[in-house]
PDB file of C-alpha atoms in Angstrom:
ATOM      1  CA  MET A   1     113.620  77.786  93.826  1.00 51.00           C
ATOM      2  CA  LYS A   2     111.495  77.448  90.737  1.00 55.00           C
ATOM      3  CA  ARG A   3     113.029  79.864  88.488  1.00 58.00           C
ATOM      4  CA  VAL A   4     111.993  80.035  84.329  1.00 58.00           C
ATOM      5  CA  SER A   5     112.367  82.365  81.692  1.00 76.00           C
ATOM      6  CA  PHE A   6     109.834  84.608  79.913  1.00 86.00           C
ATOM      7  CA  TYR A   7     106.987  82.219  78.494  1.00 87.00           C
ATOM      8  CA  MET A   8     107.664  82.421  74.850  1.00 86.00           C
ATOM      9  CA  VAL A   9     104.988  81.571  72.027  1.00 88.00           C
ATOM     10  CA  CYS A  10     104.890  81.731  68.479  1.00 85.00           C
ATOM     11  CA  THR A  11     101.178  82.831  67.946  1.00 86.00           C
ATOM     12  CA  PRO A  12      99.767  85.852  67.260  1.00 89.00           C
ATOM     13  CA  ASP A  13      98.422  88.448  69.204  1.00 91.00           C
ATOM     14  CA  PRO A  14      95.355  86.824  70.373  1.00 92.00           C
ATOM     15  CA  HIS A  15      93.712  90.022  70.427  1.00 95.00           C
ATOM     16  CA  GLU A  16      93.581  90.347  66.902  1.00 94.00           C
ATOM     17  CA  LYS A  17      91.767  86.962  66.753  1.00 94.00           C
ATOM     18  CA  ARG A  18      88.780  88.201  69.532  1.00 96.00           C
ATOM     19  CA  ARG A  19      88.235  91.236  67.620  1.00 96.00           C
ATOM     20  CA  ARG A  20      87.523  89.890  64.187  1.00 96.00           C
ATOM     21  CA  GLU A  21      84.998  87.159  66.226  1.00 97.00           C
ATOM     22  CA  ILE A  22      83.394  90.272  68.345  1.00 97.00           C
ATOM     23  CA  LEU A  23      82.692  92.179  65.512  1.00 97.00           C
ATOM     24  CA  LYS A  24      81.580  89.471  63.004  1.00 97.00           C
ATOM     25  CA  GLU A  25      78.957  88.579  66.130  1.00 97.00           C
ATOM     26  CA  PHE A  26      78.389  92.042  67.247  1.00 97.00           C
ATOM     27  CA  PRO A  27      78.461  94.363  64.450  1.00 97.00           C
ATOM     28  CA  GLU A  28      76.926  97.228  66.699  1.00 97.00           C
ATOM     29  CA  VAL A  29      80.141  97.379  68.663  1.00 97.00           C
ATOM     30  CA  LYS A  30      81.295  99.131  65.914  1.00 97.00           C
ATOM     31  CA  THR A  31      79.268 102.597  67.224  1.00 97.00           C
ATOM     32  CA  LEU A  32      81.310 102.386  70.488  1.00 98.00           C
ATOM     33  CA  MET A  33      84.430 103.241  68.314  1.00 97.00           C
ATOM     34  CA  THR A  34      84.154 106.965  68.895  1.00 96.00           C
ATOM     35  CA  THR A  35      85.286 109.899  70.963  1.00 97.00           C
ATOM     36  CA  GLU A  36      84.253 110.821  74.286  1.00 98.00           C
ATOM     37  CA  PRO A  37      84.019 114.750  74.502  1.00 97.00           C
ATOM     38  CA  ARG A  38      83.420 114.501  78.487  1.00 97.00           C
ATOM     39  CA  THR A  39      87.371 113.726  78.385  1.00 98.00           C
ATOM     40  CA  LYS A  40      88.846 116.675  78.523  1.00 98.00           C
ATOM     41  CA  TYR A  41      86.270 118.064  81.293  1.00 98.00           C
ATOM     42  CA  TYR A  42      87.285 114.858  83.813  1.00 98.00           C
ATOM     43  CA  ILE A  43      91.231 116.018  82.573  1.00 98.00           C
ATOM     44  CA  ALA A  44      90.907 119.625  83.482  1.00 98.00           C
ATOM     45  CA  LEU A  45      88.910 118.488  86.833  1.00 98.00           C
ATOM     46  CA  ASN A  46      92.202 116.102  87.673  1.00 98.00           C
ATOM     47  CA  ILE A  47      94.466 118.587  87.216  1.00 98.00           C
ATOM     48  CA  LEU A  48      92.501 121.107  89.124  1.00 98.00           C
ATOM     49  CA  LEU A  49      92.171 118.787  92.041  1.00 98.00           C
ATOM     50  CA  GLN A  50      95.823 118.456  92.119  1.00 98.00           C
ATOM     51  CA  LEU A  51      96.325 121.956  92.207  1.00 98.00           C
ATOM     52  CA  VAL A  52      94.278 122.521  95.154  1.00 98.00           C
ATOM     53  CA  ALA A  53      96.195 119.707  97.004  1.00 98.00           C
ATOM     54  CA  ALA A  54      99.670 120.993  96.169  1.00 98.00           C
ATOM     55  CA  THR A  55      98.409 124.455  97.511  1.00 98.00           C
ATOM     56  CA  TYR A  56      97.397 122.627 100.527  1.00 97.00           C
ATOM     57  CA  ALA A  57     100.460 120.457 100.790  1.00 98.00           C
ATOM     58  CA  VAL A  58     102.986 123.292 100.908  1.00 97.00           C
ATOM     59  CA  GLN A  59     101.410 123.975 104.585  1.00 97.00           C
ATOM     60  CA  ILE A  60     101.897 120.828 105.972  1.00 97.00           C
ATOM     61  CA  ALA A  61     105.223 121.113 108.212  1.00 96.00           C
ATOM     62  CA  ASP A  62     105.245 117.639 109.717  1.00 97.00           C
ATOM     63  CA  PRO A  63     107.312 115.903 107.164  1.00 97.00           C
ATOM     64  CA  GLN A  64     105.769 112.483 108.098  1.00 97.00           C
ATOM     65  CA  LEU A  65     102.558 114.122 107.242  1.00 98.00           C
ATOM     66  CA  PHE A  66     103.508 115.570 104.146  1.00 98.00           C
ATOM     67  CA  LEU A  67     104.669 112.368 102.681  1.00 97.00           C
ATOM     68  CA  LEU A  68     101.260 110.307 104.014  1.00 98.00           C
ATOM     69  CA  PHE A  69      99.563 113.325 101.969  1.00 98.00           C
ATOM     70  CA  ALA A  70     101.784 113.050  98.846  1.00 98.00           C
ATOM     71  CA  TYR A  71     101.249 109.107  98.576  1.00 98.00           C
ATOM     72  CA  ALA A  72      97.262 108.814  99.758  1.00 98.00           C
ATOM     73  CA  VAL A  73      96.046 112.154  97.656  1.00 98.00           C
ATOM     74  CA  GLY A  74      98.674 113.199  95.251  1.00 98.00           C
ATOM     75  CA  GLY A  75      99.716 109.653  94.425  1.00 98.00           C
ATOM     76  CA  THR A  76      96.169 108.520  93.338  1.00 98.00           C
ATOM     77  CA  LEU A  77      95.669 112.116  91.269  1.00 98.00           C
ATOM     78  CA  ASN A  78      98.954 111.844  89.434  1.00 98.00           C
ATOM     79  CA  HIS A  79      97.960 107.940  88.747  1.00 98.00           C
ATOM     80  CA  SER A  80      94.871 109.194  87.328  1.00 98.00           C
ATOM     81  CA  LEU A  81      96.840 111.588  85.330  1.00 98.00           C
ATOM     82  CA  PHE A  82      98.730 108.598  83.919  1.00 98.00           C
ATOM     83  CA  LEU A  83      95.735 107.051  82.829  1.00 98.00           C
ATOM     84  CA  ALA A  84      94.433 110.300  81.240  1.00 98.00           C
ATOM     85  CA  ILE A  85      97.619 110.101  79.332  1.00 98.00           C
ATOM     86  CA  HIS A  86      96.913 106.794  78.030  1.00 98.00           C
ATOM     87  CA  GLU A  87      93.500 107.459  77.105  1.00 98.00           C
ATOM     88  CA  LEU A  88      94.505 110.524  74.971  1.00 98.00           C
ATOM     89  CA  SER A  89      97.394 108.464  73.392  1.00 98.00           C
ATOM     90  CA  HIS A  90      94.654 106.453  71.485  1.00 98.00           C
ATOM     91  CA  ASN A  91      92.837 109.600  70.437  1.00 97.00           C
ATOM     92  CA  THR A  92      89.947 108.877  72.277  1.00 97.00           C
ATOM     93  CA  ALA A  93      89.015 112.575  73.318  1.00 98.00           C
ATOM     94  CA  PHE A  94      89.215 114.232  70.289  1.00 98.00           C
ATOM     95  CA  LYS A  95      89.002 113.377  66.295  1.00 96.00           C
ATOM     96  CA  CYS A  96      91.613 115.798  65.812  1.00 97.00           C
ATOM     97  CA  ILE A  97      94.796 113.754  66.737  1.00 97.00           C
ATOM     98  CA  ALA A  98      96.676 117.086  67.415  1.00 98.00           C
ATOM     99  CA  TYR A  99      94.217 117.964  69.837  1.00 98.00           C
ATOM    100  CA  ASN A 100      94.887 114.926  71.971  1.00 98.00           C
ATOM    101  CA  GLN A 101      98.237 115.423  72.030  1.00 98.00           C
ATOM    102  CA  TYR A 102      97.839 118.964  73.210  1.00 98.00           C
ATOM    103  CA  MET A 103      95.939 117.692  75.776  1.00 98.00           C
ATOM    104  CA  ALA A 104      98.139 115.016  77.065  1.00 98.00           C
ATOM    105  CA  ILE A 105     100.594 117.507  77.382  1.00 98.00           C
ATOM    106  CA  ALA A 106      98.396 119.528  79.754  1.00 98.00           C
ATOM    107  CA  ALA A 107      97.317 116.451  81.800  1.00 98.00           C
ATOM    108  CA  ASN A 108     100.932 115.632  81.892  1.00 98.00           C
ATOM    109  CA  LEU A 109     101.475 119.051  83.712  1.00 98.00           C
ATOM    110  CA  PRO A 110     100.881 117.780  87.660  1.00 98.00           C
ATOM    111  CA  ILE A 111     103.136 115.141  87.153  1.00 98.00           C
ATOM    112  CA  GLY A 112     106.238 117.456  86.886  1.00 97.00           C
ATOM    113  CA  ILE A 113     108.372 115.281  84.608  1.00 97.00           C
ATOM    114  CA  PRO A 114     107.749 115.592  80.674  1.00 97.00           C
ATOM    115  CA  TYR A 115     106.561 112.416  79.389  1.00 95.00           C
ATOM    116  CA  ALA A 116     103.475 112.461  77.354  1.00 97.00           C
ATOM    117  CA  SER A 117     104.909 112.524  73.876  1.00 96.00           C
ATOM    118  CA  ALA A 118     107.525 109.609  74.703  1.00 94.00           C
ATOM    119  CA  PHE A 119     104.767 107.658  76.264  1.00 96.00           C
ATOM    120  CA  ARG A 120     102.495 107.926  73.163  1.00 96.00           C
ATOM    121  CA  ARG A 121     104.917 106.433  71.054  1.00 93.00           C
ATOM    122  CA  TYR A 122     106.138 103.372  73.162  1.00 94.00           C
ATOM    123  CA  HIS A 123     102.743 102.593  74.384  1.00 95.00           C
ATOM    124  CA  LEU A 124     101.617 102.430  70.610  1.00 94.00           C
ATOM    125  CA  GLN A 125     104.359 100.253  70.114  1.00 92.00           C
ATOM    126  CA  HIS A 126     103.061  97.696  73.267  1.00 95.00           C
ATOM    127  CA  HIS A 127      99.479  97.010  71.290  1.00 95.00           C
ATOM    128  CA  TYR A 128     101.023  96.825  67.940  1.00 92.00           C
ATOM    129  CA  ARG A 129     104.107  94.655  68.804  1.00 92.00           C
ATOM    130  CA  LEU A 130     102.671  93.024  71.991  1.00 94.00           C
ATOM    131  CA  GLY A 131     104.797  90.939  73.548  1.00 92.00           C
ATOM    132  CA  GLN A 132     107.514  91.493  70.331  1.00 91.00           C
ATOM    133  CA  GLU A 133     110.871  93.042  70.679  1.00 88.00           C
ATOM    134  CA  LEU A 134     109.352  96.397  70.183  1.00 88.00           C
ATOM    135  CA  ASP A 135     107.070  95.900  73.246  1.00 93.00           C
ATOM    136  CA  THR A 136     108.708  98.026  76.175  1.00 91.00           C
ATOM    137  CA  ASP A 137     106.322  97.025  78.243  1.00 94.00           C
ATOM    138  CA  ILE A 138     108.241  93.571  78.474  1.00 93.00           C
ATOM    139  CA  PRO A 139     110.805  93.670  81.078  1.00 94.00           C
ATOM    140  CA  SER A 140     114.379  93.848  80.313  1.00 91.00           C
ATOM    141  CA  GLU A 141     116.832  90.750  80.598  1.00 89.00           C
ATOM    142  CA  LEU A 142     118.687  93.046  83.258  1.00 90.00           C
ATOM    143  CA  GLU A 143     115.787  93.567  85.198  1.00 93.00           C
ATOM    144  CA  CYS A 144     114.981  89.829  85.350  1.00 93.00           C
ATOM    145  CA  TRP A 145     118.469  89.036  86.400  1.00 92.00           C
ATOM    146  CA  LEU A 146     118.749  91.929  89.376  1.00 93.00           C
ATOM    147  CA  VAL A 147     115.653  90.982  90.396  1.00 95.00           C
ATOM    148  CA  SER A 148     115.190  87.346  90.231  1.00 93.00           C
ATOM    149  CA  TYR A 149     117.847  85.344  88.609  1.00 91.00           C
ATOM    150  CA  SER A 150     120.701  86.248  90.540  1.00 91.00           C
ATOM    151  CA  ALA A 151     118.810  86.065  93.850  1.00 93.00           C
ATOM    152  CA  THR A 152     120.216  83.729  96.416  1.00 92.00           C
ATOM    153  CA  CYS A 153     117.334  82.464  98.445  1.00 93.00           C
ATOM    154  CA  TYR A 154     113.472  82.998  98.912  1.00 94.00           C
ATOM    155  CA  LEU A 155     113.864  85.725 101.577  1.00 96.00           C
ATOM    156  CA  ASP A 156     116.788  87.754  98.825  1.00 96.00           C
ATOM    157  CA  HIS A 157     113.806  87.262  96.046  1.00 95.00           C
ATOM    158  CA  VAL A 158     111.194  88.475  98.471  1.00 97.00           C
ATOM    159  CA  LEU A 159     113.122  91.942  99.263  1.00 97.00           C
ATOM    160  CA  ARG A 160     114.267  92.228  95.398  1.00 97.00           C
ATOM    161  CA  LYS A 161     110.829  92.003  94.422  1.00 97.00           C
ATOM    162  CA  THR A 162     109.637  94.523  97.066  1.00 98.00           C
ATOM    163  CA  LEU A 163     112.549  97.180  96.240  1.00 97.00           C
ATOM    164  CA  TYR A 164     111.604  96.300  92.320  1.00 97.00           C
ATOM    165  CA  LEU A 165     108.221  97.842  92.938  1.00 97.00           C
ATOM    166  CA  SER A 166     108.967 100.634  95.049  1.00 97.00           C
ATOM    167  CA  MET A 167     111.046 102.066  92.566  1.00 96.00           C
ATOM    168  CA  TYR A 168     109.140 100.963  89.474  1.00 96.00           C
ATOM    169  CA  THR A 169     108.072 104.692  88.684  1.00 95.00           C
ATOM    170  CA  VAL A 170     111.971 105.242  87.590  1.00 94.00           C
ATOM    171  CA  VAL A 171     111.975 101.860  85.885  1.00 94.00           C
ATOM    172  CA  TYR A 172     108.866 102.461  83.843  1.00 93.00           C
ATOM    173  CA  ALA A 173     110.177 105.717  82.975  1.00 91.00           C
ATOM    174  CA  LEU A 174     113.547 104.480  81.719  1.00 91.00           C
ATOM    175  CA  ARG A 175     113.059 101.172  80.252  1.00 93.00           C
ATOM    176  CA  PRO A 176     112.030 102.359  77.015  1.00 91.00           C
ATOM    177  CA  VAL A 177     114.280 105.183  76.511  1.00 88.00           C
ATOM    178  CA  ILE A 178     117.141 102.463  77.542  1.00 90.00           C
ATOM    179  CA  MET A 179     115.742  99.247  75.552  1.00 90.00           C
ATOM    180  CA  ARG A 180     114.734 101.004  72.372  1.00 90.00           C
ATOM    181  CA  PRO A 181     115.852 104.584  71.880  1.00 90.00           C
ATOM    182  CA  GLU A 182     115.549 104.495  68.627  1.00 89.00           C
ATOM    183  CA  VAL A 183     111.922 104.841  68.724  1.00 86.00           C
ATOM    184  CA  MET A 184     112.172 107.953  70.476  1.00 86.00           C
ATOM    185  CA  GLN A 185     111.676 110.971  68.322  1.00 87.00           C
ATOM    186  CA  TYR A 186     112.734 114.649  69.292  1.00 92.00           C
ATOM    187  CA  ASP A 187     110.456 116.403  67.242  1.00 94.00           C
ATOM    188  CA  TYR A 188     107.834 119.114  67.557  1.00 97.00           C
ATOM    189  CA  TRP A 189     105.626 117.570  70.263  1.00 97.00           C
ATOM    190  CA  PHE A 190     108.744 116.590  72.017  1.00 96.00           C
ATOM    191  CA  TRP A 191     109.888 119.913  72.650  1.00 97.00           C
ATOM    192  CA  VAL A 192     106.097 121.816  73.098  1.00 98.00           C
ATOM    193  CA  ASN A 193     106.003 118.810  75.961  1.00 98.00           C
ATOM    194  CA  VAL A 194     109.586 119.772  77.406  1.00 98.00           C
ATOM    195  CA  GLY A 195     109.137 123.545  77.207  1.00 98.00           C
ATOM    196  CA  THR A 196     105.595 123.716  78.341  1.00 98.00           C
ATOM    197  CA  GLN A 197     106.549 121.381  81.326  1.00 98.00           C
ATOM    198  CA  ALA A 198     109.873 123.465  82.000  1.00 98.00           C
ATOM    199  CA  ALA A 199     107.617 126.747  82.210  1.00 98.00           C
ATOM    200  CA  PHE A 200     104.689 124.943  84.464  1.00 98.00           C
ATOM    201  CA  ASP A 201     107.727 123.786  86.557  1.00 98.00           C
ATOM    202  CA  LEU A 202     109.137 127.195  87.060  1.00 98.00           C
ATOM    203  CA  GLY A 203     105.649 128.702  87.782  1.00 98.00           C
ATOM    204  CA  VAL A 204     104.942 126.141  90.565  1.00 98.00           C
ATOM    205  CA  VAL A 205     108.209 127.382  92.414  1.00 98.00           C
ATOM    206  CA  ALA A 206     107.241 130.800  91.861  1.00 98.00           C
ATOM    207  CA  VAL A 207     103.946 130.326  93.359  1.00 97.00           C
ATOM    208  CA  LEU A 208     104.232 127.906  95.867  1.00 97.00           C
ATOM    209  CA  GLY A 209     107.785 127.453  96.449  1.00 97.00           C
ATOM    210  CA  TYR A 210     110.167 124.240  96.204  1.00 97.00           C
ATOM    211  CA  GLN A 211     107.734 122.173  98.206  1.00 97.00           C
ATOM    212  CA  GLY A 212     105.155 123.003  95.963  1.00 98.00           C
ATOM    213  CA  LEU A 213     107.342 121.446  93.395  1.00 98.00           C
ATOM    214  CA  LEU A 214     108.365 118.695  95.708  1.00 98.00           C
ATOM    215  CA  TYR A 215     104.502 117.491  96.500  1.00 98.00           C
ATOM    216  CA  LEU A 216     104.158 116.734  92.492  1.00 98.00           C
ATOM    217  CA  LEU A 217     107.239 114.867  91.660  1.00 98.00           C
ATOM    218  CA  LEU A 218     106.663 113.025  94.735  1.00 98.00           C
ATOM    219  CA  SER A 219     103.263 112.175  94.283  1.00 98.00           C
ATOM    220  CA  THR A 220     104.558 110.971  90.703  1.00 98.00           C
ATOM    221  CA  PHE A 221     107.149 108.745  92.182  1.00 98.00           C
ATOM    222  CA  LEU A 222     104.686 107.166  94.947  1.00 98.00           C
ATOM    223  CA  ALA A 223     101.816 106.903  92.244  1.00 97.00           C
ATOM    224  CA  GLY A 224     103.637 104.241  90.835  1.00 95.00           C
ATOM    225  CA  SER A 225     105.448 102.379  93.902  1.00 95.00           C
ATOM    226  CA  LEU A 226     104.228 100.119  96.399  1.00 96.00           C
ATOM    227  CA  HIS A 227     100.704 101.995  95.771  1.00 96.00           C
ATOM    228  CA  PRO A 228      97.191 100.426  95.536  1.00 95.00           C
ATOM    229  CA  LEU A 229      96.601 101.576  92.458  1.00 97.00           C
ATOM    230  CA  SER A 230     100.132 100.768  90.812  1.00 96.00           C
ATOM    231  CA  GLY A 231      99.146  97.202  91.270  1.00 95.00           C
ATOM    232  CA  ARG A 232      97.570  97.386  87.884  1.00 95.00           C
ATOM    233  CA  PHE A 233     101.267  97.429  86.369  1.00 95.00           C
ATOM    234  CA  LEU A 234     101.425  94.007  87.237  1.00 95.00           C
ATOM    235  CA  SER A 235      97.760  92.589  87.075  1.00 94.00           C
ATOM    236  CA  GLU A 236      97.590  93.644  83.179  1.00 96.00           C
ATOM    237  CA  HIS A 237     100.028  91.058  81.678  1.00 95.00           C
ATOM    238  CA  LEU A 238     101.622  89.187  84.466  1.00 94.00           C
ATOM    239  CA  LEU A 239     101.288  85.640  83.315  1.00 92.00           C
ATOM    240  CA  LEU A 240      99.413  83.841  86.399  1.00 90.00           C
ATOM    241  CA  THR A 241      97.165  81.541  83.878  1.00 87.00           C
ATOM    242  CA  GLU A 242      99.851  79.377  81.865  1.00 83.00           C
ATOM    243  CA  GLY A 243      99.127  80.952  78.162  1.00 80.00           C
ATOM    244  CA  GLN A 244      97.313  83.872  78.979  1.00 89.00           C
ATOM    245  CA  GLU A 245      98.874  87.431  78.848  1.00 92.00           C
ATOM    246  CA  THR A 246      96.316  89.643  79.659  1.00 95.00           C
ATOM    247  CA  TYR A 247      93.772  90.352  82.327  1.00 96.00           C
ATOM    248  CA  SER A 248      90.916  92.146  83.339  1.00 96.00           C
ATOM    249  CA  TYR A 249      90.217  93.320  86.360  1.00 96.00           C
ATOM    250  CA  TYR A 250      86.125  94.950  87.432  1.00 96.00           C
ATOM    251  CA  GLY A 251      86.575  96.449  90.683  1.00 95.00           C
ATOM    252  CA  PRO A 252      85.634 100.003  91.893  1.00 95.00           C
ATOM    253  CA  PHE A 253      89.539 101.237  91.337  1.00 95.00           C
ATOM    254  CA  ASN A 254      88.015 101.623  87.863  1.00 96.00           C
ATOM    255  CA  HIS A 255      86.255 104.376  88.272  1.00 94.00           C
ATOM    256  CA  VAL A 256      89.307 106.369  89.470  1.00 93.00           C
ATOM    257  CA  LEU A 257      91.507 104.948  86.751  1.00 96.00           C
ATOM    258  CA  TRP A 258      89.796 105.676  83.241  1.00 97.00           C
ATOM    259  CA  GLN A 259      88.525 101.740  83.328  1.00 97.00           C
ATOM    260  CA  ILE A 260      91.512 100.287  82.687  1.00 97.00           C
ATOM    261  CA  GLY A 261      91.048  97.355  84.561  1.00 97.00           C
ATOM    262  CA  ARG A 262      88.932  96.276  81.611  1.00 97.00           C
ATOM    263  CA  HIS A 263      92.420  95.490  80.253  1.00 97.00           C
ATOM    264  CA  VAL A 264      91.333  92.823  78.054  1.00 97.00           C
ATOM    265  CA  GLU A 265      88.813  94.743  76.002  1.00 97.00           C
ATOM    266  CA  HIS A 266      91.003  97.857  75.644  1.00 98.00           C
ATOM    267  CA  HIS A 267      93.607  95.344  73.744  1.00 97.00           C
ATOM    268  CA  ASP A 268      90.729  94.124  71.635  1.00 97.00           C
ATOM    269  CA  PHE A 269      89.432  97.482  71.021  1.00 98.00           C
ATOM    270  CA  PRO A 270      91.950 100.305  71.842  1.00 97.00           C
ATOM    271  CA  ASN A 271      89.637 102.879  70.155  1.00 96.00           C
ATOM    272  CA  VAL A 272      87.198 102.388  72.215  1.00 98.00           C
ATOM    273  CA  PRO A 273      87.022 105.123  74.879  1.00 98.00           C
ATOM    274  CA  PHE A 274      87.004 104.631  78.507  1.00 98.00           C
ATOM    275  CA  THR A 275      82.927 105.035  78.861  1.00 98.00           C
ATOM    276  CA  LYS A 276      82.159 102.776  76.409  1.00 98.00           C
ATOM    277  CA  LEU A 277      84.279  99.937  77.946  1.00 98.00           C
ATOM    278  CA  PRO A 278      81.322  98.170  79.998  1.00 97.00           C
ATOM    279  CA  GLN A 279      78.971  98.766  77.262  1.00 98.00           C
ATOM    280  CA  LEU A 280      81.535  96.325  75.354  1.00 98.00           C
ATOM    281  CA  THR A 281      82.165  93.957  78.431  1.00 97.00           C
ATOM    282  CA  GLU A 282      78.394  93.785  78.484  1.00 97.00           C
ATOM    283  CA  ILE A 283      77.714  93.559  74.529  1.00 97.00           C
ATOM    284  CA  ALA A 284      80.274  90.430  74.429  1.00 96.00           C
ATOM    285  CA  CYS A 285      79.919  89.351  77.692  1.00 94.00           C
ATOM    286  CA  LYS A 286      80.503  85.508  76.351  1.00 93.00           C
ATOM    287  CA  HIS A 287      83.759  86.703  75.112  1.00 94.00           C
ATOM    288  CA  TYR A 288      84.947  88.193  78.446  1.00 95.00           C
ATOM    289  CA  ALA A 289      83.821  85.631  80.858  1.00 90.00           C
ATOM    290  CA  GLU A 290      86.216  82.828  79.891  1.00 83.00           C
ATOM    291  CA  PRO A 291      89.516  84.682  80.404  1.00 84.00           C
ATOM    292  CA  SER A 292      90.788  84.789  83.662  1.00 88.00           C
ATOM    293  CA  HIS A 293      90.472  88.054  85.037  1.00 92.00           C
ATOM    294  CA  THR A 294      92.356  89.560  88.587  1.00 93.00           C
ATOM    295  CA  SER A 295      90.127  90.578  91.592  1.00 92.00           C
ATOM    296  CA  SER A 296      92.262  92.766  93.592  1.00 95.00           C
ATOM    297  CA  TRP A 297      95.437  94.763  92.429  1.00 96.00           C
ATOM    298  CA  SER A 298      96.870  94.813  95.883  1.00 95.00           C
ATOM    299  CA  GLU A 299      96.132  90.814  96.047  1.00 95.00           C
ATOM    300  CA  THR A 300      98.276  90.641  92.790  1.00 96.00           C
ATOM    301  CA  THR A 301     100.936  92.699  94.107  1.00 97.00           C
ATOM    302  CA  LEU A 302     101.228  90.740  97.156  1.00 97.00           C
ATOM    303  CA  GLN A 303     101.341  87.455  95.421  1.00 96.00           C
ATOM    304  CA  PHE A 304     104.007  88.583  92.982  1.00 96.00           C
ATOM    305  CA  ILE A 305     105.993  89.511  95.750  1.00 97.00           C
ATOM    306  CA  PHE A 306     105.843  86.386  97.743  1.00 97.00           C
ATOM    307  CA  ASP A 307     105.415  83.745  94.990  1.00 94.00           C
ATOM    308  CA  ASP A 308     108.923  82.597  94.505  1.00 92.00           C
ATOM    309  CA  SER A 309     108.130  81.454  91.309  1.00 90.00           C
ATOM    310  CA  LEU A 310     106.701  85.031  90.149  1.00 93.00           C
ATOM    311  CA  GLY A 311     109.261  88.023  88.677  1.00 94.00           C
ATOM    312  CA  PRO A 312     109.656  90.410  85.838  1.00 94.00           C
ATOM    313  CA  HIS A 313     110.126  87.203  84.087  1.00 92.00           C
ATOM    314  CA  ARG A 314     106.601  85.884  84.379  1.00 93.00           C
ATOM    315  CA  ARG A 315     105.512  87.210  80.989  1.00 94.00           C
ATOM    316  CA  VAL A 316     104.828  86.336  77.498  1.00 93.00           C
ATOM    317  CA  ARG A 317     107.741  86.706  74.642  1.00 92.00           C
ATOM    318  CA  ARG A 318     106.565  86.603  70.950  1.00 87.00           C
ATOM    319  CA  ASP A 319     109.089  85.187  68.488  1.00 79.00           C
ATOM    320  CA  SER A 320     108.050  87.491  65.725  1.00 65.00           C
ATOM    321  CA  GLY A 321     109.618  85.387  63.082  1.00 50.00           C
ATOM    322  CA  GLY A 322     107.773  82.919  63.802  1.00 44.00           C
ATOM    323  CA  ILE A 323     104.545  84.299  63.891  1.00 48.00           C
ATOM    324  CA  LYS A 324     101.595  83.414  61.541  1.00 42.00           C
ATOM    325  CA  SER A 325      98.617  85.332  61.187  1.00 41.00           C
ATOM    326  CA  GLU A 326      95.429  83.076  61.426  1.00 43.00           C
TER     327      GLU A 326
END
């Protein structure tokens, strides 16, 4: 079986170079670096829809139908809220940083587990230290060993990768805390996040019963498991083309997930709000036509599962000690 380790490089983050080139050639891109006032209304609608869905879910007596509803409806709505929190971590909804953080805590509520404040810290490290040691988006050595390195045969590898993706919500949540606990800070925002979430969860139980909270938590778990939208976790940075570490997707799911598919563009200009990313693609089209892009998140998921050379280890790792700026 073709099992290789991480793809090690000593080159700088390619997004920095592309950003400079685009700004030099298309200075009008600077006008896209603004806030999007409509974001708060989209988030409020998303929260409302999930609460309405939870109200309906508690009336579903059939366990199988309840599970299907949580997967199809709840998983989709909560995955959208994942990306709403991601959008707010870049301060693109309000000029005031604190307002973005408060809104992220609100968007966190239907997810059931407080993570918005921690995500903000770890995600910004992902942007500033792409592929480096502090980038907790890179799978751990333990993940690679459990999923790929210790697999005994092709079928075993396929089954392990399937189980890995089905549990990816848990992996994604625990990896940063285990790998880089020093990044986490138990500050004001952490406790506001925890306290607000605890009060909301108790309110859900009081109004809708335990089944209402179960629906929200199950929706969160399924949103990051083998769900059509969760293929974007792989599609964003899985090494499919040698030397290319970030990929874009231009399909219809972008309208559900805050244009997160335009991931090359997002890493080039993380302070451009989601509504402006299509304009960025259009303005600098020649810069975004060259990199490979994925046509389907589900196709990438299937490729990951059934291609024996792919696994959590197929990521670009950057040796920060050898990086030289260009």
